[in-house]
Coordinates of C-alpha atoms in Angstrom, one line a residue:
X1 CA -22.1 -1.1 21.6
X2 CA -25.5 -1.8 19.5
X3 CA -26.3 -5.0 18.4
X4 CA -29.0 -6.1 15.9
X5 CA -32.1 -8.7 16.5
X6 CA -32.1 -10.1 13.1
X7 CA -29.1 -12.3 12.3
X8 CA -26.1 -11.4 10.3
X9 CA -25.1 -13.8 7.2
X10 CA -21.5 -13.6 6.6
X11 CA -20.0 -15.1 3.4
X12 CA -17.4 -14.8 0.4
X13 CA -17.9 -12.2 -1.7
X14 CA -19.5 -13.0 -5.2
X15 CA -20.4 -11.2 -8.3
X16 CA -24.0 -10.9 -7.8
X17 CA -23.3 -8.4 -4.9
X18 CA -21.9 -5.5 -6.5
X19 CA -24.8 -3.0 -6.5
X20 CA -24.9 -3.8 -2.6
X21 CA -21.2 -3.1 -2.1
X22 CA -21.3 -0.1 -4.2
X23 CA -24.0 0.8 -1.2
X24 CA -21.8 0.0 1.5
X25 CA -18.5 2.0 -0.3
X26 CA -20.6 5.2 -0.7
X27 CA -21.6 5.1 2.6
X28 CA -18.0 4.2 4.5
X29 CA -16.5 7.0 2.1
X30 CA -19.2 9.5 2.7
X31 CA -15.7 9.8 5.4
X32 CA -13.8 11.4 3.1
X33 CA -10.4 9.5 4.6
X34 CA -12.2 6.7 5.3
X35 CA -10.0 3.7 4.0
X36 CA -11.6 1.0 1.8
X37 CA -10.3 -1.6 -0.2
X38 CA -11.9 -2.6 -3.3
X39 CA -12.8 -6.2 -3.8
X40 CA -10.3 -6.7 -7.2
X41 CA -10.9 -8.9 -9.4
X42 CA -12.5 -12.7 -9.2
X43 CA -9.0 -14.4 -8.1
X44 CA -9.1 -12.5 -5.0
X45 CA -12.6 -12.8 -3.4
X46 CA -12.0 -15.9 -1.5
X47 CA -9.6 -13.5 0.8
X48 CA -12.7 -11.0 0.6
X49 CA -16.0 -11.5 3.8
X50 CA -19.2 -9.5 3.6
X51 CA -21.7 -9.7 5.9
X52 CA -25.1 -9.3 5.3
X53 CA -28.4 -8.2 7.1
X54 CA -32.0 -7.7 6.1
X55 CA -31.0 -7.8 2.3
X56 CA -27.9 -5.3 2.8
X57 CA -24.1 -5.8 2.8
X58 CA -23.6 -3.9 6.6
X59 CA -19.7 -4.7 6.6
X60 CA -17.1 -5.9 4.2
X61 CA -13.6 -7.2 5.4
X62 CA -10.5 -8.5 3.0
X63 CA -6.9 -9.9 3.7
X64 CA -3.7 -9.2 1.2
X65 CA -0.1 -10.4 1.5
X66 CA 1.5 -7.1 1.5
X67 CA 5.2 -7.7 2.2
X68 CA 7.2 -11.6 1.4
X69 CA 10.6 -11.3 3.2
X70 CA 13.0 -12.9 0.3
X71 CA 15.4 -15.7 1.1
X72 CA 18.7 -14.7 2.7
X73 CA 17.8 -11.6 5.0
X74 CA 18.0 -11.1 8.4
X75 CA 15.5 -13.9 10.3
X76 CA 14.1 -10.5 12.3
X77 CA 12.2 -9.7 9.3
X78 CA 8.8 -10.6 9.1
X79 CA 6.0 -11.0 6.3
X80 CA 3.2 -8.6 6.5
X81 CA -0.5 -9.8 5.7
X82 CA -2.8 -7.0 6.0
X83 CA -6.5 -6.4 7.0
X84 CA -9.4 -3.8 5.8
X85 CA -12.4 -4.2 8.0
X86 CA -15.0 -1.6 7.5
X87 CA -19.3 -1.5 8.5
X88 CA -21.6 0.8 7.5
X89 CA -21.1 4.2 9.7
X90 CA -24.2 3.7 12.0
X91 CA -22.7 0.3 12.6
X92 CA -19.0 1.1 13.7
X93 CA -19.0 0.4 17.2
X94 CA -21.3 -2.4 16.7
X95 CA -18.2 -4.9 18.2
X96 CA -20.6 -8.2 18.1
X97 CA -20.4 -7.1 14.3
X98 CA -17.1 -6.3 13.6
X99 CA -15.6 -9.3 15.9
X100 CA -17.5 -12.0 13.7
X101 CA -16.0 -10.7 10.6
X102 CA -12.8 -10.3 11.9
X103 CA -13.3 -14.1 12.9
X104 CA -13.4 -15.1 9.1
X105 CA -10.4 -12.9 7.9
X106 CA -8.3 -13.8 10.9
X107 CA -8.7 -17.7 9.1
X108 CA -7.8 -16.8 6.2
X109 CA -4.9 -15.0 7.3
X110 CA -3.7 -18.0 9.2
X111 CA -4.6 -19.6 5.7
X112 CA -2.5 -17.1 3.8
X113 CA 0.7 -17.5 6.3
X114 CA 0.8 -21.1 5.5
X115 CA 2.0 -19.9 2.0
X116 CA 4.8 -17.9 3.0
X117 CA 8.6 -19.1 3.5
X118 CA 8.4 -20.3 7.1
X119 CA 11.4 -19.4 7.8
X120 CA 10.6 -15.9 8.6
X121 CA 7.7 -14.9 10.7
X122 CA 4.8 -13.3 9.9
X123 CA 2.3 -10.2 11.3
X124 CA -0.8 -9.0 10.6
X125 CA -1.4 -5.2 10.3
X126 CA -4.1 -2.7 9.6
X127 CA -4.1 1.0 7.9
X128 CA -6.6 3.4 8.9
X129 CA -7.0 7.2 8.9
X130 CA -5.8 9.1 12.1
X131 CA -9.8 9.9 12.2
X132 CA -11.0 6.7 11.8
X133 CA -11.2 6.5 15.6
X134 CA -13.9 3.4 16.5
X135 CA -11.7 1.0 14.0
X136 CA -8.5 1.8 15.5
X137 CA -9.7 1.1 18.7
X138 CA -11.3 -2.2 17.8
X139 CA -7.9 -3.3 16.5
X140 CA -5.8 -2.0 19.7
X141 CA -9.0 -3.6 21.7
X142 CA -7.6 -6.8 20.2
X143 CA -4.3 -6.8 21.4
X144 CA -2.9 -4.8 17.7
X145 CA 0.4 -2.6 18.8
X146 CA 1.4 0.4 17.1
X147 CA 3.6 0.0 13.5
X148 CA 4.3 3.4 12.2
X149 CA 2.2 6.4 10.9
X150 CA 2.2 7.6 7.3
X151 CA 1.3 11.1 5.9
X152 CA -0.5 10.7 2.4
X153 CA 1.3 13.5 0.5
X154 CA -0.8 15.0 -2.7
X155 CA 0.9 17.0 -5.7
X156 CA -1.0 19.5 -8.1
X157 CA 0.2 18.3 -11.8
X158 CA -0.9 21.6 -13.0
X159 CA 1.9 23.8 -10.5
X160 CA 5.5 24.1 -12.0
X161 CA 7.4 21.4 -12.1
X162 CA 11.0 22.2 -11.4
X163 CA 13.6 21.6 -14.5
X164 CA 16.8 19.6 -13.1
X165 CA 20.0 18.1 -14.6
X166 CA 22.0 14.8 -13.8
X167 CA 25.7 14.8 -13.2
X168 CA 27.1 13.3 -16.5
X169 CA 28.7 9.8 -14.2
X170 CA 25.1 8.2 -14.5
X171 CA 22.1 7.6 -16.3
X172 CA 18.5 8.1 -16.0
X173 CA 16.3 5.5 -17.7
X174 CA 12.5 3.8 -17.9
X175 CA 12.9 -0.1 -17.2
X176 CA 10.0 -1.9 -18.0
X177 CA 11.3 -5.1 -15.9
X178 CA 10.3 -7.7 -18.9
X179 CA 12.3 -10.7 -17.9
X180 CA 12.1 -12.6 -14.3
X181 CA 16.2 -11.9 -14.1
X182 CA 15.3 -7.9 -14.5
X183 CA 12.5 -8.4 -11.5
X184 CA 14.5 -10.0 -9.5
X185 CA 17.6 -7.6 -9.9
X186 CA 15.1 -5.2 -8.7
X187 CA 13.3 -7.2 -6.1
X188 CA 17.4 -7.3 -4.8
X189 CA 17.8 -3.7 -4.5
X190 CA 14.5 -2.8 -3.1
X191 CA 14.9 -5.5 -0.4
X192 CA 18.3 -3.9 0.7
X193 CA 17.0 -0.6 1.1
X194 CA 13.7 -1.2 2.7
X195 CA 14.8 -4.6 4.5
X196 CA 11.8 -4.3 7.2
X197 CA 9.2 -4.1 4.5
X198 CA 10.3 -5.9 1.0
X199 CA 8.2 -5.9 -2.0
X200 CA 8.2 -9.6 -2.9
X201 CA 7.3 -10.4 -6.3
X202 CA 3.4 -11.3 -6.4
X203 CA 3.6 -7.3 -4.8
X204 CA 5.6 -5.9 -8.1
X205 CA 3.4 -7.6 -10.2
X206 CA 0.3 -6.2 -9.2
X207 CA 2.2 -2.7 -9.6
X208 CA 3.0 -4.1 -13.2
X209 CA -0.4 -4.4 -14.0
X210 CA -1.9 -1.1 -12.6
X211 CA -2.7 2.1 -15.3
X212 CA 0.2 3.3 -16.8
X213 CA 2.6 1.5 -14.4
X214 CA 6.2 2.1 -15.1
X215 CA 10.0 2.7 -13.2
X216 CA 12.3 5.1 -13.5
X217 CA 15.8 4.2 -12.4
X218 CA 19.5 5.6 -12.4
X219 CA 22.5 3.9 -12.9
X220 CA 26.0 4.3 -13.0
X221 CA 27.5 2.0 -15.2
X222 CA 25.2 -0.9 -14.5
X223 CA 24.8 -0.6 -10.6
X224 CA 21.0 0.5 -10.0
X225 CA 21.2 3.5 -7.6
X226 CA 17.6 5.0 -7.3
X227 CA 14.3 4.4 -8.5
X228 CA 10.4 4.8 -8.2
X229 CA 7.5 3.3 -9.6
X230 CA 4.6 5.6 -10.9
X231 CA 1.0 4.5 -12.3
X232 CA -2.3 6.0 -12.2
X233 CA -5.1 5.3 -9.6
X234 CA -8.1 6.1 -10.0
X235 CA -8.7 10.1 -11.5
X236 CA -5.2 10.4 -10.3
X237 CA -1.3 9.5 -10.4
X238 CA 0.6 7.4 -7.1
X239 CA 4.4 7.3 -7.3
X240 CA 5.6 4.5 -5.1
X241 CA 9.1 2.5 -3.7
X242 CA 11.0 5.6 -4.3
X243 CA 14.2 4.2 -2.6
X244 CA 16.7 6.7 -3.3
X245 CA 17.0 7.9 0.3
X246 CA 19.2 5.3 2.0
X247 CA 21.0 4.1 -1.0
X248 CA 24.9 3.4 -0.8
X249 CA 26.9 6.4 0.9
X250 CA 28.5 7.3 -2.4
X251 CA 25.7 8.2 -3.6
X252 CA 23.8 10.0 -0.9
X253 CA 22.9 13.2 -1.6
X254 CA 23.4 14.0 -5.0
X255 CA 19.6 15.1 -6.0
X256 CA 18.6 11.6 -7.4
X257 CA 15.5 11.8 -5.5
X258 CA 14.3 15.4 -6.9
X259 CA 15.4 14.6 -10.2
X260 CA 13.3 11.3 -10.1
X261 CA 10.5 12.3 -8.6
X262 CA 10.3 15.5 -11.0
X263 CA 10.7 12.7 -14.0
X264 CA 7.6 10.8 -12.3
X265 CA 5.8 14.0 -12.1
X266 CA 6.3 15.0 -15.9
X267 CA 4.9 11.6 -17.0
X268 CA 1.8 11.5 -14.9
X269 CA 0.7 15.1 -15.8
X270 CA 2.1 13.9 -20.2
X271 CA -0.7 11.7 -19.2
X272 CA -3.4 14.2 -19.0
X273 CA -3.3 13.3 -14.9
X274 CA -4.3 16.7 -12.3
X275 CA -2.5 15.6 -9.3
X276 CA -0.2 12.7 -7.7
X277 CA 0.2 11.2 -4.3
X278 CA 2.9 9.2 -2.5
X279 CA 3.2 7.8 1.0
X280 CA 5.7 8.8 3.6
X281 CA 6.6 8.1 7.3
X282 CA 6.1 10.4 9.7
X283 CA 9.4 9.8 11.3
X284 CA 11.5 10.1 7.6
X285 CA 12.2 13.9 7.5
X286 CA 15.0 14.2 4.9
X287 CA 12.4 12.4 2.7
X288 CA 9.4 14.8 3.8
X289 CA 11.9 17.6 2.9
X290 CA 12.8 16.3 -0.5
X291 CA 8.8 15.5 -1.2
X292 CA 7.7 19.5 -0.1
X293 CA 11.1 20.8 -2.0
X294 CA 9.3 19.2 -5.4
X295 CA 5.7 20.6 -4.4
X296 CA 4.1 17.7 -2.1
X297 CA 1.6 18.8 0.9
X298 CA 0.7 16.1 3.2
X299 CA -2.9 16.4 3.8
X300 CA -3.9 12.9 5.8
X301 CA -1.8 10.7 8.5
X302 CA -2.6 7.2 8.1
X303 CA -1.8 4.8 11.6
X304 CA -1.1 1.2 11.6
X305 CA -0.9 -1.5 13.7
X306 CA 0.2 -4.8 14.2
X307 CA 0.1 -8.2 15.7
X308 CA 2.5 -11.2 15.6
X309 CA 0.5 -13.8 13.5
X310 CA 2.0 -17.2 15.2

């Protein structure tokens, strides 16, 4: 553990400190799987900490509510807040460092839960890369248990993408979700599906706002029976809450997923887009089949953990 002489200055981010913080991210992702949050816009800096040394920003460390559990489920589901605590890379086993940050987001998490439904309780997690060794073991050194492990999954838009046909007994459209009763019809589905990990609304409207966001779902008469989400990122195209895998048992295994995720793939590369990416557990390997069978590679394994936020 190194610690420094002169004293660390920790504080809400504010607009005056961008050219440091475009210091710290070149450093952190000089790691090429280094993950790092950016700061967003203005509305979200009070859930954003930097610390500061000798005139530079040494560590940065922000809070989100990822996942509200809706009314009605199952009272084992919990909200999810998460955490992205990174230091400059000569600093990241400095643990008098990292623990006083953690010390401001852990408050504001508290802060954040305190907004949620109470009826349903609430953990706090954290993603890093598999390589991203010293900040996984500060967060297991805190007491954070194992959540589940992700491969990141890229896609070359410039590869042949496969031509595929729907049975003629449903119907592929975009759904733009304009009205609150549309978002919440979605919100519905999306919630039985992934019941451990629902999107909540302030979470689909973030998506909503993102670079060329829009869903892609297919119905048969008007029951919703798959969909994704697609936008761009970045240089590049992310295709997210593809929920066609566990969908009712009629439906099961009728190519909805390929032909969806081939759709996804078509608009991203109309869109002047070179390659896509998508998340995927580790443990799902009828989706990691379907993702390879339409030209995905996972390249990176991201870890999280988690602890119960009482």
């Amino acid at each position: 553990m190194s610690q420094s002489s002169t004293k660390i200055f920790i504080r809400n981010f504010e607009n005056g400190d961008m050219p440091l913080l475009g210091e710290l991210y070149q450093s952190v992702t000089a790691k090429e799987n280094a993950i790092f949050w950016w700061v967003g816009d203005e509305g979200n800096w009070s859930n954003v900490y930097c610390a500061f040394e000798d005139g530079k920003m040494v560590a940065k460390g922000q809070v989100s509510i990822i996942n509200v559990v809706p009314p009605g489920r199952s009272k084992e589901n919990n909200h999810s807040i998460y955490v992205n605590l990174k230091t400059i890379p000569e600093r990241e086993n400095d643990i008098t460092l990292l623990d006083n940050v953690y010390h401001y987001l852990f408050i504001r998490a508290k802060q954040l839960k305190e907004t949620l439904p109470e009826e349903y309780g609430t953990i706090l997690c954290v993603g890093n890369d598999s390589t991203e060794i010293a900040n996984n073991q500060f967060f297991i050194q805190k007491g954070f248990l194992h959540l589940d492990s992700l491969y990141r999954m890229n896609r070359d838009l410039n590869e042949p993408i496969p031509e595929l046909k729907l049975q003629e007994d449903v119907q592929f459209s975009y759904w733009k979700m304009e009205t609150s009763d549309e978002e919440r019809d979605y919100l519905n589905v999306e919630a039985e599906i992934w019941p451990d990990t629902p999107l909540g609304l302030n979470r689909l409207s973030e998506y909503k706002n993102n670079k060329l966001w829009t869903s892609m779902v297919i119905r048969q008469t008007d029951a919703i029976v798959g969909g994704l989400m697609a936008w761009q990122e970045a240089d590049h195209g992310v295709i997210e809450d593809v929920f066609v895998f566990f969908v009712r048992e009629p439906w099961r295994k009728r190519g909805f997923a390929k032909y969806l995720l081939t759709q996804a793939l078509r608009y991203l590369k109309a869109n002047q887009l070179q390659y896509a990416k998508l998340m995927v557990l580790t443990t799902n390997k009828s989706a990691l089949s379907v993702y390879e069978s339409v030209g995905f590679c996972a390249d990176k394994e991201e870890i999280r953990y988690f602890t119960k936020l009482n």
